[in-house]
Amino acid sequence: MGVPVIDMKNIDGGDREVIMAEIAKACESTGFFQLLNHGIEHELMDRVKKVCSEHYKLNREQSFNASLPVRLLSNALDSDNADKIENVDWEDVIQIHEMQETNSWPSQPSDFKETIQEFRNKIFSLTEKLLEVISLNLGLEKEYLKEAFAGGEKPFFGTKVSHYPPCPRPDLIKGIRAHTDAGGLILLYQDDQVSGLQVLNDGTWVDVQPIPYAIVVEIGDQLEAITNGKYTSALHRILPTKNGNRFSVASFYNPSYNAKVYPASQLTAQTGDELSVYPEYPEYLFGDYMQVYNHQKYEAKEPRFEAMRIVNVECQ
């Protein structure tokens, strides 16, 4: 069993209500789903895969082979009893965002920057379209989530290009350790040949099956808080493999660091002087949440929200 797969082909036509209902169901259940016919051209996605592969070969492969995870695994294999390696990930990663310095973009391959920027623009538009659908599904104004994430400024939109090279002992190390993502809505273009992404659903790790030209959508911690837990971020992880250099391009549509995050008032129904649905999450600045998350990414999310509740009380 995999995560829900939703065909968006006719979302602006006669199938709109059906597709919106499918998205709502996926958000309420797994917190993960895949989109087909999402409007991003296959030719562009092919180019993204090509430049990412070339960039890794030209700029990253040698340094990864000398990286800490590789050294730790090599040392473990040289010992008589190889123990599992904790607190590191078998991942090569570069971060890209709108504040990127012009001279910090990779110079090879020559079309890397142009291709990734074009793809990011398409992903950004798709994310905002999904946020409108999700807002309406929740009974909110169409622009509610976009405005909440902007916080009077603009949302933070970042992209992470990752490779998970072949691993000689995938039983000894994680590709990425289990975690939830800190932000709002995450869209992932994952490898369609090499598997590895799993999401925890009802206590069972479920494969997010590779599907050509699909986009994986994931609920982040901030969307959980704004929906007062109606939608929840899910634990997910990457398993390394012996064969194949798995790649992924993950884009994160997050609140601005100065945005105030809190449950939408429309989702905490009020009757007279009594709240029939209590706000389960405190109000806090996303920047404060990120300070905690950066130290507790691979730990349970509940203490992170509790830390925000404490910060909120102390600031009053």
JSON list of C-alpha atoms in Angstrom, two decimals, residues 9 44 57 61 73 75 78 85 126 135 150 164 174 187 215 242 267 275 280 294 298 307 314:
[
{"chain": "A", "resi": 9, "resn": "LYS", "atom": "CA", "xyz": [-6.14, 17.10, -14.61]},
{"chain": "A", "resi": 44, "resn": "LEU", "atom": "CA", "xyz": [11.11, 20.57, -17.57]},
{"chain": "A", "resi": 57, "resn": "LYS", "atom": "CA", "xyz": [28.85, 14.12, -10.72]},
{"chain": "A", "resi": 61, "resn": "GLU", "atom": "CA", "xyz": [30.48, 13.14, -5.71]},
{"chain": "A", "resi": 73, "resn": "LEU", "atom": "CA", "xyz": [30.63, 3.67, 7.70]},
{"chain": "A", "resi": 75, "resn": "ASN", "atom": "CA", "xyz": [35.41, 2.63, 9.98]},
{"chain": "A", "resi": 78, "resn": "ASP", "atom": "CA", "xyz": [36.70, -2.26, 9.28]},
{"chain": "A", "resi": 85, "resn": "ILE", "atom": "CA", "xyz": [25.64, 4.57, 12.97]},
{"chain": "A", "resi": 126, "resn": "LEU", "atom": "CA", "xyz": [1.47, 24.92, -7.80]},
{"chain": "A", "resi": 135, "resn": "SER", "atom": "CA", "xyz": [-8.05, 26.85, 2.57]},
{"chain": "A", "resi": 150, "resn": "ALA", "atom": "CA", "xyz": [3.27, 35.71, 4.45]},
{"chain": "A", "resi": 164, "resn": "TYR", "atom": "CA", "xyz": [21.45, 9.44, -1.76]},
{"chain": "A", "resi": 174, "resn": "LYS", "atom": "CA", "xyz": [19.82, 6.06, 7.54]},
{"chain": "A", "resi": 187, "resn": "LEU", "atom": "CA", "xyz": [6.36, 19.65, -2.52]},
{"chain": "A", "resi": 215, "resn": "ILE", "atom": "CA", "xyz": [4.85, 15.51, -7.25]},
{"chain": "A", "resi": 242, "resn": "LYS", "atom": "CA", "xyz": [22.81, -0.54, -2.38]},
{"chain": "A", "resi": 267, "resn": "LEU", "atom": "CA", "xyz": [-11.51, 26.22, 13.28]},
{"chain": "A", "resi": 275, "resn": "LEU", "atom": "CA", "xyz": [-15.15, 27.34, 23.23]},
{"chain": "A", "resi": 280, "resn": "GLU", "atom": "CA", "xyz": [-4.67, 23.13, 20.88]},
{"chain": "A", "resi": 294, "resn": "ASN", "atom": "CA", "xyz": [17.05, 23.27, 14.39]},
{"chain": "A", "resi": 298, "resn": "TYR", "atom": "CA", "xyz": [14.87, 14.34, 14.81]},
{"chain": "A", "resi": 307, "resn": "ALA", "atom": "CA", "xyz": [8.28, 25.15, 23.99]},
{"chain": "A", "resi": 314, "resn": "GLU", "atom": "CA", "xyz": [6.81, 34.29, 29.17]}
]
